[in-house]
Amino acid sequence: MEKKSLILILLLLLSASCASAAPVSISLPAVYSTSEGEVGVLTNLTVWATNGTGHVFVDTEPYTQVDMQGSARLSSMTAYDITGINPETHDLFYVVRTESPVIGGPSAGAAMTVATVATLMNWTVKPGIVMTGMINPDGSIGAVGGIPAKLNVSAKNGAHTFLIPSGQGNITERVRVVKRNGPFIRITEKPVTVNVIELGKEQGVQVMEIGDIRDAIYVCTGHKIPRTFLTGEVQTRAYIDAMQPLAAALLDELSERYNETDAIVNPRLRNALIDQIRTIEDAQHDYDAENYYASMSRSFNTMINIRRIRWYSEYLDSSDKNEYLSDLISDVEDKINDTEHDVETAKSKNGVPEGIGAAESRLTIAREKLDEARRVEKPGDAIDLLAFAMERARSAQWWATLSCIGSGTAIPDDVLHDRAGRYYSQSASIVAYADALISEAGGSASLVKSAADDLSRARTELQTGYHAGAIYDSLHAMVQAGTAIELIGIADMDEKVNKSERDAMSAIVSARESGAEPILAVSAYEHAKTLAPSQIDQIVDYGYATMVARTAQSFAGHGNRTAMQETNISESIQRIVQVPVKRKTVNKQPVEQSPETPDLNGYELLAVVAMIYLIRKRYA
């Protein structure tokens, strides 16, 4: 208790000396289980906002589940998003006090967000209003359990208004029924439907269904925060026209690689090589139809397959297969080392953080696949991994080279290091939060697993000093975990996709207005529009575009704006591919491609196009 009191005193002193707004207290309804069923309890939350650098601190008494940490992180993110306040200007402190033995955090998210917005905006929360509901990253309010028990305890403590998530006005709960028959006790459960609105009326409490956090803020504070969307070009005409040179270059390289492989292919693999003719023809057909993005994507995917076929053919025909594999590993390792040198060179030239981050992330993956190839027992598996690693290293090399086309004032490494650490910490909390929710309520476990993979890579990048890579992998982890949370119980996927697209467009346009060119964000947006195989993938891509655009905007505040340098377009393309560009430029717009999305076919190609587009735009 002494330690807790000391922390509270320190927070009070800190808030008095440097807080940008007064502390805000709000009641959080919670439930805990007993042998007689669920019991409601009111928890007190106090939120402070002080001048700071974006940290989030949570102090609880007694113990709370890990999802309370994640809920606080998500609440702070949402509050910053809807108010437009830069999170790097404040630190937030959440102090939770309750009589409940153990409490969880998901159902507190919406109320925590309201309190956070109120303290950031220096608004007062009206007394007598209690709220329950999860907060989703897009500002929507998610369903929760235990609503009747929470309503009952709120009414007993003087609440006149009780806010619940939309669609939960009627609650069906399973109630325990205990029957005694002599010395025997039989315990069963039966479903009971409760009209929460009528239950509230019986206790003098107005129950309101609320679907969006902005509506909850208005009810609780009397202040409105309008939802605004900026509109404008995401992929401009010049951007689309710039796809043609790269599509041509990739087709030329693909043709060269096929012919080289055809000359040495092992008879056992000839059919596999012949199968590639169809995809090459499809890529050529897309090019002839002036669908350049589809052509590039097919070319890139086929390049990976042909590399695998060639290497495995050479392996089968080699007299010393162990030596061949050893040499292949050395070749891939050399490429990775060369790429690492290019990344360091790009850093020294103040390459844009998005390009450096993408290069570092891909370089990390290439090393992971190389290490895995060293461990596997089957030669075919090793060759597959090595081919993947080689192409991933090449894509990292492209990013490193092209990041320097749009460079600006250097961002100090301590800024990148601090940002990477904070993003990783925030991502770790949200991934743990999503994992807890999915385990309890069901949902997309695959998204949480992918988020955990991103998080693991970000941790490796922090350890190796790849701070930009850690930033963007942490962001992607946050987006995937956040999407998993948002999709719990969602009914209208079409509207969710449309809203995600509007958010992404608005963020990209806003970033451009600040002087940044959010290259990676545009790439993610384009990927969602043309190649995402499902609506869930679209939502993730749009969400990532939004997060990356906002990050680009914040980096622009550090002086790292996209300043074009004198660069030869053909030389940039030549740096990417390995054969001369032969085809002529034709200015037409691509159409949608069928949803084929191997790991290597999306953002890296589009980023190249974006870079070329920027050069054309600057020097046209």
Coordinates of C-alpha atoms in Angstrom, one line a residue:
M1 CA 0.0 0.0 0.0
E2 CA 2.8 2.4 0.7
K3 CA 4.3 1.8 -2.7
K4 CA 0.9 2.5 -4.3
S5 CA 0.4 5.6 -2.3
L6 CA 3.8 6.9 -3.3
I7 CA 3.0 6.3 -7.0
L8 CA -0.3 8.2 -6.6
I9 CA 1.4 11.1 -4.9
L10 CA 4.1 11.3 -7.6
L11 CA 1.4 11.3 -10.3
L12 CA -0.4 14.1 -8.5
L13 CA 2.7 16.1 -8.3
L14 CA 3.6 15.4 -11.9
S15 CA 0.2 16.4 -13.1
A16 CA 0.3 19.6 -11.1
S17 CA 3.6 20.6 -12.5
C18 CA 3.4 19.7 -16.2
A19 CA -0.1 18.4 -17.1
S20 CA -1.7 19.9 -20.2
A21 CA -5.2 19.3 -18.7
A22 CA -6.8 18.4 -15.4
P23 CA -7.2 14.8 -14.4
V24 CA -10.5 13.1 -15.3
S25 CA -12.2 10.4 -13.2
I26 CA -14.8 8.0 -14.5
S27 CA -16.6 4.9 -13.2
L28 CA -16.0 1.6 -14.9
P29 CA -18.5 -1.2 -14.3
A30 CA -17.0 -4.6 -14.0
V31 CA -18.1 -8.1 -13.1
Y32 CA -16.5 -11.0 -11.4
S33 CA -17.8 -14.6 -10.9
T34 CA -18.9 -16.1 -7.7
S35 CA -20.5 -19.4 -6.8
E36 CA -23.9 -17.6 -7.1
G37 CA -23.1 -16.1 -10.5
E38 CA -21.8 -12.8 -11.8
V39 CA -21.5 -9.8 -9.4
G40 CA -21.2 -6.3 -10.5
V41 CA -18.7 -3.8 -9.1
L42 CA -17.8 -0.2 -9.9
T43 CA -14.1 0.5 -10.6
N44 CA -12.7 4.0 -10.5
L45 CA -10.4 5.2 -13.3
T46 CA -8.4 8.4 -13.2
V47 CA -6.6 9.6 -16.3
W48 CA -3.8 12.2 -16.4
A49 CA -2.3 13.8 -19.5
T50 CA 1.1 15.5 -19.1
N51 CA 3.5 17.0 -21.5
G52 CA 5.7 14.1 -22.7
T53 CA 6.8 12.0 -25.6
G54 CA 4.0 9.4 -26.1
H55 CA 4.4 7.0 -23.1
V56 CA 1.4 5.2 -21.5
F57 CA 1.6 4.2 -17.9
V58 CA -1.0 2.0 -16.1
D59 CA -1.2 1.6 -12.3
T60 CA -3.8 -0.8 -10.9
E61 CA -5.0 -1.9 -7.5
P62 CA -5.7 -4.8 -7.0
Y63 CA -4.3 -7.0 -9.8
T64 CA -5.8 -6.7 -13.2
Q65 CA -5.6 -9.0 -16.2
V66 CA -3.1 -8.3 -18.9
D67 CA -5.8 -7.1 -21.2
M68 CA -6.2 -4.0 -19.0
Q69 CA -2.8 -2.9 -20.3
G70 CA -3.8 -3.5 -23.9
S71 CA -7.1 -1.7 -23.4
A72 CA -5.3 1.4 -22.1
R73 CA -2.9 1.3 -25.1
L74 CA -5.7 1.0 -27.5
S75 CA -7.8 3.7 -25.8
S76 CA -4.9 6.1 -26.0
M77 CA -4.3 5.4 -29.7
T78 CA -8.0 5.9 -30.5
A79 CA -8.2 9.1 -28.5
Y80 CA -5.2 10.6 -30.3
D81 CA -6.7 9.5 -33.7
I82 CA -10.1 11.1 -33.2
T83 CA -8.8 14.3 -31.6
G84 CA -5.9 14.8 -34.0
I85 CA -3.5 15.4 -31.2
N86 CA 0.1 14.3 -31.8
P87 CA 0.8 11.4 -29.4
E88 CA 4.4 12.4 -29.2
T89 CA 3.4 15.6 -27.2
H90 CA 1.9 13.8 -24.2
D91 CA 2.4 11.0 -21.7
L92 CA -0.8 9.4 -20.3
F93 CA -1.3 7.9 -16.9
Y94 CA -4.1 5.5 -16.1
V95 CA -4.8 4.8 -12.4
V96 CA -7.4 2.1 -11.6
R97 CA -8.8 1.4 -8.1
T98 CA -11.5 -1.2 -7.4
E99 CA -12.8 -3.5 -4.7
S100 CA -13.1 -6.4 -7.1
P101 CA -10.7 -9.2 -6.6
V102 CA -9.6 -9.4 -10.2
I103 CA -10.9 -7.4 -13.2
G104 CA -10.3 -7.4 -16.9
G105 CA -9.9 -4.6 -19.4
P106 CA -11.9 -5.2 -22.6
S107 CA -15.2 -3.9 -21.4
A108 CA -13.5 -0.8 -20.0
G109 CA -12.0 0.3 -23.4
A110 CA -14.8 2.7 -24.5
A111 CA -15.0 4.5 -21.1
M112 CA -11.2 4.7 -20.9
T113 CA -11.2 6.4 -24.4
V114 CA -13.9 8.9 -23.3
A115 CA -11.8 9.8 -20.2
T116 CA -8.6 10.0 -22.3
V117 CA -10.3 12.4 -24.8
A118 CA -11.7 14.5 -22.0
T119 CA -8.4 14.9 -20.3
L120 CA -6.6 15.7 -23.6
M121 CA -9.2 18.3 -24.5
N122 CA -9.6 19.6 -21.0
W123 CA -13.3 18.7 -20.9
T124 CA -15.4 17.6 -17.9
V125 CA -17.2 14.3 -17.8
K126 CA -20.8 14.6 -16.6
P127 CA -21.6 12.8 -13.3
G128 CA -24.0 9.9 -13.2
I129 CA -23.1 8.4 -16.5
V130 CA -21.7 4.9 -16.6
M131 CA -20.5 3.1 -19.8
T132 CA -19.5 -0.4 -20.8
G133 CA -18.1 -1.6 -24.1
M134 CA -14.9 -2.5 -25.9
I135 CA -13.1 0.1 -28.0
N136 CA -12.0 -0.8 -31.5
P137 CA -9.2 0.9 -33.3
D138 CA -11.7 2.5 -35.8
G139 CA -13.6 4.1 -32.9
S140 CA -16.5 1.7 -33.0
I141 CA -17.7 0.2 -29.7
G142 CA -17.6 -3.6 -29.4
A143 CA -20.0 -6.0 -27.5
V144 CA -19.3 -7.1 -24.0
G145 CA -20.7 -9.5 -21.4
G146 CA -22.2 -9.1 -17.9
I147 CA -24.4 -6.1 -18.9
P148 CA -27.3 -6.7 -16.4
A149 CA -25.0 -7.1 -13.5
K150 CA -23.1 -3.9 -14.5
L151 CA -26.4 -2.0 -14.9
N152 CA -27.6 -3.2 -11.4
V153 CA -24.4 -2.0 -9.6
S154 CA -24.4 1.3 -11.6
A155 CA -28.0 1.9 -10.5
K156 CA -27.3 1.1 -6.9
N157 CA -24.5 3.7 -7.0
G158 CA -26.6 6.6 -8.4
A159 CA -26.2 6.4 -12.1
H160 CA -28.9 8.0 -14.2
T161 CA -27.6 7.0 -17.6
F162 CA -26.0 3.7 -18.7
L163 CA -24.4 3.4 -22.1
I164 CA -24.1 0.0 -23.8
P165 CA -22.9 -1.2 -27.2
S166 CA -25.3 -1.1 -30.1
G167 CA -27.4 -4.3 -30.5
Q168 CA -27.1 -5.3 -26.8
G169 CA -30.4 -3.9 -25.6
N170 CA -31.6 -7.5 -25.3
I171 CA -29.2 -9.9 -23.6
T172 CA -29.5 -13.6 -23.5
E173 CA -27.4 -15.1 -20.7
R174 CA -27.1 -18.6 -19.3
V175 CA -28.3 -18.6 -15.7
R176 CA -27.4 -21.4 -13.2
V177 CA -30.3 -23.4 -11.8
V178 CA -29.7 -25.3 -8.6
K179 CA -32.2 -28.1 -7.7
R180 CA -32.0 -30.2 -4.5
N181 CA -33.4 -33.7 -4.3
G182 CA -32.7 -35.1 -0.9
P183 CA -28.9 -35.4 -0.5
F184 CA -28.4 -34.8 -4.2
I185 CA -27.8 -31.4 -5.9
R186 CA -28.3 -30.9 -9.6
I187 CA -26.9 -27.8 -11.2
T188 CA -28.0 -26.9 -14.8
E189 CA -28.0 -23.8 -16.9
K190 CA -30.8 -22.3 -18.9
P191 CA -30.9 -19.3 -21.3
V192 CA -32.6 -16.2 -20.0
T193 CA -33.3 -13.1 -22.2
V194 CA -33.2 -9.8 -20.4
N195 CA -34.4 -6.5 -21.9
V196 CA -31.7 -4.2 -20.5
I197 CA -33.5 -1.1 -21.5
E198 CA -36.6 -2.1 -19.5
L199 CA -34.4 -3.3 -16.7
G200 CA -32.9 0.2 -16.5
K201 CA -36.3 1.9 -16.5
E202 CA -37.3 -0.2 -13.5
Q203 CA -34.3 1.2 -11.6
G204 CA -34.7 4.8 -12.9
V205 CA -31.7 4.5 -15.3
Q206 CA -31.8 5.5 -19.0
V207 CA -30.1 2.8 -21.0
M208 CA -28.7 4.0 -24.4
E209 CA -27.2 1.9 -27.1
I210 CA -24.0 3.6 -28.6
G211 CA -22.2 2.4 -31.7
D212 CA -19.4 5.0 -32.1
I213 CA -17.1 6.5 -29.5
R214 CA -17.8 10.0 -30.8
D215 CA -21.4 9.6 -29.8
A216 CA -20.3 8.4 -26.3
I217 CA -18.1 11.4 -26.0
Y218 CA -21.0 13.7 -26.8
V219 CA -23.3 12.1 -24.2
C220 CA -20.6 12.1 -21.5
T221 CA -19.1 15.6 -22.1
G222 CA -21.5 17.6 -24.3
H223 CA -18.8 18.1 -26.9
K224 CA -19.0 16.9 -30.5
I225 CA -16.0 15.6 -32.4
P226 CA -17.0 15.5 -36.1
R227 CA -15.8 12.7 -38.3
T228 CA -14.0 14.3 -41.3
F229 CA -12.5 12.6 -44.4
L230 CA -10.1 14.2 -46.7
T231 CA -10.5 13.2 -50.3
G232 CA -8.1 13.4 -53.2
E233 CA -5.9 11.4 -55.6
V234 CA -4.2 8.4 -54.0
Q235 CA -2.7 6.9 -57.2
T236 CA -2.4 9.8 -59.7
R237 CA -2.3 9.4 -63.4
A238 CA 1.5 10.0 -63.4
Y239 CA 1.8 7.2 -60.8
I240 CA 0.0 4.8 -63.0
D241 CA 1.9 5.7 -66.1
A242 CA 5.1 5.1 -64.3
M243 CA 4.3 1.5 -63.9
Q244 CA 4.9 0.7 -67.5
P245 CA 8.8 1.0 -67.5
L246 CA 9.1 -1.4 -64.6
A247 CA 6.5 -3.8 -66.0
A248 CA 8.6 -3.9 -69.3
A249 CA 11.8 -4.4 -67.4
L250 CA 10.5 -7.3 -65.4
L251 CA 9.1 -9.0 -68.4
D252 CA 12.4 -8.7 -70.2
E253 CA 14.3 -10.1 -67.2
L254 CA 11.7 -12.9 -66.8
S255 CA 12.2 -13.9 -70.5
E256 CA 16.0 -14.0 -70.0
R257 CA 15.7 -16.2 -66.8
Y258 CA 13.3 -18.6 -68.5
N259 CA 15.5 -19.1 -71.5
E260 CA 18.6 -19.7 -69.3
T261 CA 16.7 -22.2 -67.2
D262 CA 15.2 -23.9 -70.2
A263 CA 18.7 -24.6 -71.4
I264 CA 19.7 -26.5 -68.3
V265 CA 16.4 -27.8 -66.7
N266 CA 16.5 -31.3 -65.4
P267 CA 14.0 -33.6 -67.2
R268 CA 12.2 -34.2 -63.9
L269 CA 11.4 -30.5 -63.7
R270 CA 10.6 -29.7 -67.3
N271 CA 6.9 -29.9 -66.7
A272 CA 7.2 -27.5 -63.8
L273 CA 9.1 -25.1 -66.0
I274 CA 6.6 -25.5 -68.8
D275 CA 3.8 -24.6 -66.4
Q276 CA 5.5 -21.2 -66.0
I277 CA 4.8 -20.5 -69.7
R278 CA 1.2 -19.8 -68.9
T279 CA 2.0 -17.3 -66.2
I280 CA 4.5 -15.6 -68.5
E281 CA 1.9 -15.4 -71.2
D282 CA -0.6 -14.0 -68.7
A283 CA 1.9 -11.4 -67.7
Q284 CA 2.6 -10.5 -71.4
H285 CA -1.2 -10.4 -72.1
D286 CA -1.7 -8.0 -69.1
Y287 CA 1.2 -5.9 -70.5
D288 CA -0.3 -5.8 -74.0
A289 CA -3.6 -4.8 -72.5
E290 CA -1.7 -2.1 -70.7
N291 CA -2.6 -3.6 -67.3
Y292 CA 0.9 -3.0 -66.0
Y293 CA 0.4 -3.7 -62.3
A294 CA -1.1 -7.1 -63.0
S295 CA 1.8 -7.8 -65.4
M296 CA 4.4 -6.8 -62.8
S297 CA 2.9 -9.0 -60.2
R298 CA 2.7 -12.1 -62.4
S299 CA 6.3 -11.5 -63.5
F300 CA 7.6 -11.2 -60.0
N301 CA 5.9 -14.4 -58.8
T302 CA 7.1 -16.4 -61.8
M303 CA 10.6 -15.2 -61.2
I304 CA 10.6 -16.9 -57.8
N305 CA 9.3 -20.2 -59.3
I306 CA 11.9 -20.2 -62.1
R307 CA 14.7 -19.6 -59.7
R308 CA 13.6 -22.6 -57.6
I309 CA 13.4 -24.8 -60.8
R310 CA 16.8 -23.7 -62.0
W311 CA 18.5 -24.2 -58.7
Y312 CA 16.9 -27.6 -58.1
S313 CA 17.9 -28.7 -61.6
E314 CA 21.5 -27.7 -61.0
Y315 CA 21.4 -29.6 -57.7
L316 CA 20.1 -32.8 -59.3
D317 CA 22.7 -32.7 -62.0
S318 CA 25.6 -31.8 -59.7
S319 CA 28.3 -34.4 -59.0
D320 CA 28.7 -33.2 -55.4
K321 CA 25.3 -32.2 -54.1
N322 CA 26.5 -31.2 -50.6
E323 CA 29.0 -28.9 -52.2
Y324 CA 26.3 -27.4 -54.5
L325 CA 24.0 -26.7 -51.5
S326 CA 26.9 -25.2 -49.6
D327 CA 27.8 -22.9 -52.5
L328 CA 24.1 -21.9 -52.9
I329 CA 24.0 -21.0 -49.2
S330 CA 27.1 -18.9 -49.7
D331 CA 25.6 -17.1 -52.7
V332 CA 22.5 -16.2 -50.8
E333 CA 24.5 -15.1 -47.8
D334 CA 26.6 -12.9 -50.1
K335 CA 23.5 -11.3 -51.5
I336 CA 22.2 -10.6 -48.0
N337 CA 25.5 -9.1 -47.0
D338 CA 25.5 -6.9 -50.1
T339 CA 22.0 -5.8 -49.3
E340 CA 23.0 -5.0 -45.8
H341 CA 25.7 -2.8 -47.1
D342 CA 23.2 -1.0 -49.4
V343 CA 20.9 -0.5 -46.4
E344 CA 23.7 1.1 -44.4
T345 CA 24.6 3.3 -47.4
A346 CA 20.9 4.4 -47.8
K347 CA 20.9 5.3 -44.1
S348 CA 24.0 7.5 -44.6
K349 CA 22.2 9.3 -47.4
N350 CA 19.2 10.0 -45.2
G351 CA 16.8 7.7 -47.1
V352 CA 13.2 8.1 -46.2
P353 CA 12.2 6.0 -43.1
E354 CA 9.6 4.0 -45.0
G355 CA 12.1 2.8 -47.6
I356 CA 14.7 2.0 -44.9
G357 CA 12.2 0.3 -42.7
A358 CA 10.9 -1.8 -45.6
A359 CA 14.5 -2.8 -46.5
E360 CA 15.4 -3.7 -43.0
S361 CA 12.2 -5.8 -42.6
R362 CA 12.9 -7.7 -45.8
L363 CA 16.5 -8.2 -44.9
T364 CA 15.5 -9.6 -41.6
I365 CA 13.2 -12.1 -43.3
A366 CA 15.9 -13.0 -45.8
R367 CA 18.2 -13.9 -42.9
E368 CA 15.5 -15.9 -41.1
K369 CA 14.9 -18.0 -44.3
L370 CA 18.6 -18.5 -44.8
D371 CA 19.0 -19.7 -41.2
E372 CA 16.0 -22.0 -41.7
A373 CA 17.5 -23.4 -44.9
R374 CA 20.6 -24.3 -43.0
R375 CA 18.5 -26.4 -40.5
V376 CA 16.1 -28.3 -42.8
E377 CA 16.9 -31.8 -43.8
K378 CA 15.3 -32.1 -47.2
P379 CA 17.3 -30.5 -50.1
G380 CA 14.2 -29.4 -51.9
D381 CA 12.9 -27.6 -48.8
A382 CA 16.3 -25.9 -48.4
I383 CA 16.3 -24.7 -52.1
D384 CA 12.8 -23.3 -51.7
L385 CA 13.8 -21.4 -48.6
L386 CA 17.0 -20.2 -50.3
A387 CA 15.1 -19.0 -53.4
F388 CA 12.7 -17.1 -51.2
A389 CA 15.6 -15.6 -49.2
M390 CA 17.3 -14.5 -52.4
E391 CA 14.3 -12.7 -53.8
R392 CA 13.5 -11.2 -50.4
A393 CA 17.1 -9.9 -50.2
R394 CA 16.7 -8.5 -53.8
S395 CA 13.5 -6.7 -52.8
A396 CA 15.3 -5.2 -49.7
Q397 CA 18.0 -4.0 -52.0
W398 CA 15.5 -2.3 -54.2
W399 CA 14.0 -0.5 -51.2
A400 CA 17.4 0.6 -49.9
T401 CA 18.4 1.9 -53.3
L402 CA 15.2 3.7 -54.1
S403 CA 14.7 5.1 -50.6
C404 CA 17.4 7.6 -51.4
I405 CA 15.5 9.0 -54.4
G406 CA 13.1 10.8 -52.0
S407 CA 15.3 11.8 -49.0
G408 CA 15.4 14.7 -46.7
T409 CA 16.8 16.0 -43.4
A410 CA 18.2 13.2 -41.3
I411 CA 16.1 11.9 -38.5
P412 CA 18.4 11.5 -35.4
D413 CA 18.9 7.8 -34.6
D414 CA 17.8 8.4 -31.0
V415 CA 14.4 9.6 -32.4
L416 CA 14.1 6.4 -34.4
H417 CA 15.2 4.3 -31.5
D418 CA 12.7 5.9 -29.1
R419 CA 9.9 5.6 -31.6
A420 CA 10.7 1.9 -32.3
G421 CA 10.8 1.1 -28.6
R422 CA 7.4 2.8 -28.0
Y423 CA 5.8 1.3 -31.0
Y424 CA 7.0 -2.2 -30.1
S425 CA 5.8 -1.8 -26.5
Q426 CA 2.4 -0.6 -27.7
S427 CA 2.2 -3.3 -30.3
A428 CA 3.1 -6.0 -27.7
S429 CA 0.3 -4.9 -25.4
I430 CA -2.3 -4.8 -28.2
V431 CA -1.3 -8.2 -29.6
A432 CA -1.6 -9.7 -26.1
Y433 CA -5.0 -8.0 -25.7
A434 CA -6.2 -9.3 -29.0
D435 CA -5.0 -12.8 -28.2
A436 CA -6.9 -12.7 -24.9
L437 CA -10.1 -11.5 -26.6
I438 CA -9.9 -14.0 -29.4
S439 CA -9.3 -16.9 -27.0
E440 CA -12.4 -15.9 -25.0
A441 CA -14.8 -14.6 -27.7
G442 CA -13.5 -16.3 -30.8
G443 CA -12.5 -14.6 -34.0
S444 CA -9.5 -14.5 -36.4
A445 CA -6.8 -16.4 -34.7
S446 CA -4.7 -16.3 -37.9
L447 CA -4.6 -12.5 -37.7
V448 CA -3.3 -12.7 -34.2
K449 CA -0.7 -15.2 -35.2
S450 CA 0.5 -13.1 -38.1
A451 CA 0.6 -10.1 -35.7
A452 CA 2.8 -12.1 -33.3
D453 CA 5.1 -13.0 -36.2
D454 CA 5.5 -9.3 -37.1
L455 CA 6.1 -8.5 -33.4
S456 CA 8.8 -11.2 -33.2
R457 CA 10.5 -9.7 -36.2
A458 CA 10.3 -6.2 -34.7
R459 CA 12.0 -7.5 -31.6
T460 CA 14.8 -9.0 -33.6
E461 CA 15.2 -5.7 -35.5
L462 CA 15.4 -3.8 -32.2
Q463 CA 18.2 -6.1 -31.1
T464 CA 20.1 -5.7 -34.4
G465 CA 19.7 -1.9 -34.5
Y466 CA 17.2 -1.9 -37.4
H467 CA 15.0 0.7 -35.8
A468 CA 13.1 1.8 -38.9
G469 CA 12.3 -1.9 -39.6
A470 CA 11.1 -2.3 -36.0
I471 CA 8.8 0.7 -36.4
Y472 CA 7.0 -0.6 -39.5
D473 CA 6.8 -4.2 -38.4
S474 CA 5.3 -3.0 -35.1
L475 CA 2.8 -0.9 -37.0
H476 CA 1.8 -3.9 -39.1
A477 CA 1.4 -6.1 -36.0
M478 CA -0.8 -3.4 -34.4
V479 CA -3.0 -3.2 -37.5
Q480 CA -3.4 -7.0 -37.7
A481 CA -4.2 -7.3 -34.0
G482 CA -6.5 -4.3 -34.1
T483 CA -8.3 -5.8 -37.1
A484 CA -8.8 -9.1 -35.2
I485 CA -10.4 -7.1 -32.4
E486 CA -12.6 -5.0 -34.7
L487 CA -13.9 -8.1 -36.5
I488 CA -15.3 -9.7 -33.4
G489 CA -19.1 -9.8 -34.0
I490 CA -19.0 -7.5 -37.0
A491 CA -22.0 -7.8 -39.3
D492 CA -21.4 -5.5 -42.3
M493 CA -18.0 -6.3 -43.8
D494 CA -18.8 -4.2 -46.9
E495 CA -19.2 -1.1 -44.8
K496 CA -16.1 -1.9 -42.8
V497 CA -14.0 -2.2 -46.0
N498 CA -15.4 1.1 -47.4
K499 CA -14.7 2.9 -44.1
S500 CA -11.2 1.5 -44.0
E501 CA -10.6 2.7 -47.5
R502 CA -11.9 6.2 -46.7
D503 CA -9.6 6.4 -43.6
A504 CA -6.6 5.4 -45.7
M505 CA -7.3 7.9 -48.4
S506 CA -7.8 10.7 -45.8
A507 CA -4.5 9.8 -44.1
I508 CA -2.6 9.8 -47.3
V509 CA -4.0 13.1 -48.5
S510 CA -3.3 14.6 -45.0
A511 CA 0.3 13.3 -45.1
R512 CA 0.8 14.9 -48.5
E513 CA -0.5 18.2 -47.2
S514 CA 2.1 18.1 -44.5
G515 CA 4.9 17.8 -47.0
A516 CA 5.4 14.0 -46.8
E517 CA 5.0 11.6 -49.7
P518 CA 3.7 8.4 -48.0
I519 CA 5.2 5.9 -50.5
L520 CA 4.6 2.8 -48.4
A521 CA 1.1 3.9 -47.6
V522 CA 0.2 4.4 -51.2
S523 CA 1.6 0.9 -51.9
A524 CA -0.5 -0.7 -49.2
Y525 CA -3.6 1.2 -50.5
E526 CA -2.9 0.0 -54.1
H527 CA -2.4 -3.6 -52.8
A528 CA -5.8 -3.5 -51.1
K529 CA -7.5 -2.2 -54.2
T530 CA -6.1 -4.7 -56.7
L531 CA -4.6 -7.8 -55.0
A532 CA -6.0 -8.4 -51.6
P533 CA -7.6 -11.9 -51.8
S534 CA -10.3 -11.2 -49.2
Q535 CA -12.2 -8.4 -47.4
I536 CA -10.2 -9.1 -44.3
D537 CA -6.9 -8.6 -46.2
Q538 CA -8.3 -5.4 -47.7
I539 CA -9.1 -4.1 -44.2
V540 CA -5.6 -4.9 -43.0
D541 CA -4.0 -3.3 -46.1
Y542 CA -6.1 -0.1 -45.7
G543 CA -5.4 0.0 -42.0
Y544 CA -1.7 -0.3 -42.6
A545 CA -1.9 2.4 -45.2
T546 CA -3.5 4.6 -42.7
M547 CA -1.0 4.0 -39.9
V548 CA 2.0 4.4 -42.3
A549 CA 0.7 7.6 -43.7
R550 CA 0.2 9.1 -40.2
T551 CA 3.8 8.0 -39.3
A552 CA 5.1 9.6 -42.5
Q553 CA 3.3 12.8 -41.5
S554 CA 4.9 12.7 -38.0
F555 CA 8.3 12.2 -39.6
A556 CA 7.7 15.2 -41.8
G557 CA 7.4 17.2 -38.6
H558 CA 11.1 16.1 -37.9
G559 CA 12.1 17.6 -41.2
N560 CA 12.3 14.4 -43.2
R561 CA 10.2 15.5 -46.1
T562 CA 10.3 14.0 -49.6
A563 CA 12.8 16.2 -51.4
M564 CA 13.6 14.9 -54.9
Q565 CA 17.2 14.6 -56.0
E566 CA 18.6 14.5 -59.5
T567 CA 18.2 10.8 -60.5
N568 CA 18.0 9.0 -63.8
I569 CA 14.8 7.0 -64.1
S570 CA 16.3 4.3 -66.3
E571 CA 19.3 3.9 -64.0
S572 CA 16.9 3.3 -61.1
I573 CA 15.1 0.6 -63.0
Q574 CA 18.3 -0.9 -64.1
R575 CA 19.3 -1.1 -60.5
I576 CA 16.3 -3.2 -59.8
V577 CA 16.4 -5.6 -62.8
Q578 CA 19.3 -7.4 -64.4
V579 CA 18.6 -7.0 -68.1
P580 CA 18.2 -3.8 -70.3
V581 CA 14.8 -2.3 -70.7
K582 CA 13.6 -2.8 -74.3
R583 CA 9.9 -2.1 -74.5
K584 CA 8.4 1.3 -75.3
T585 CA 6.5 3.4 -72.8
V586 CA 2.7 3.4 -73.3
N587 CA 0.6 5.5 -71.0
K588 CA -2.5 3.6 -70.0
Q589 CA -4.2 2.6 -66.8
P590 CA -4.0 -0.9 -65.3
V591 CA -7.1 -2.9 -64.3
E592 CA -7.7 -5.2 -61.4
Q593 CA -5.8 -8.5 -61.2
S594 CA -7.1 -11.8 -59.9
P595 CA -6.3 -12.2 -56.2
E596 CA -2.9 -13.8 -56.1
T597 CA -0.8 -12.5 -53.3
P598 CA 2.5 -14.4 -52.5
D599 CA 4.5 -12.6 -49.9
L600 CA 6.8 -10.8 -52.4
N601 CA 4.4 -9.4 -54.9
G602 CA 2.9 -6.3 -53.3
Y603 CA 4.4 -3.4 -51.5
E604 CA 7.9 -3.6 -52.8
L605 CA 6.9 -3.4 -56.4
L606 CA 4.5 -0.6 -55.8
A607 CA 7.1 1.3 -53.8
V608 CA 9.4 1.2 -56.8
V609 CA 6.6 2.6 -58.9
A610 CA 5.8 5.3 -56.4
M611 CA 9.5 6.4 -56.4
I612 CA 9.6 6.6 -60.2
Y613 CA 6.3 8.5 -60.1
L614 CA 7.8 11.0 -57.7
I615 CA 10.7 11.6 -59.9
R616 CA 8.5 12.0 -63.0
K617 CA 6.2 14.4 -61.1
R618 CA 9.2 16.5 -60.0
Y619 CA 11.0 16.7 -63.3
A620 CA 8.2 16.5 -65.8

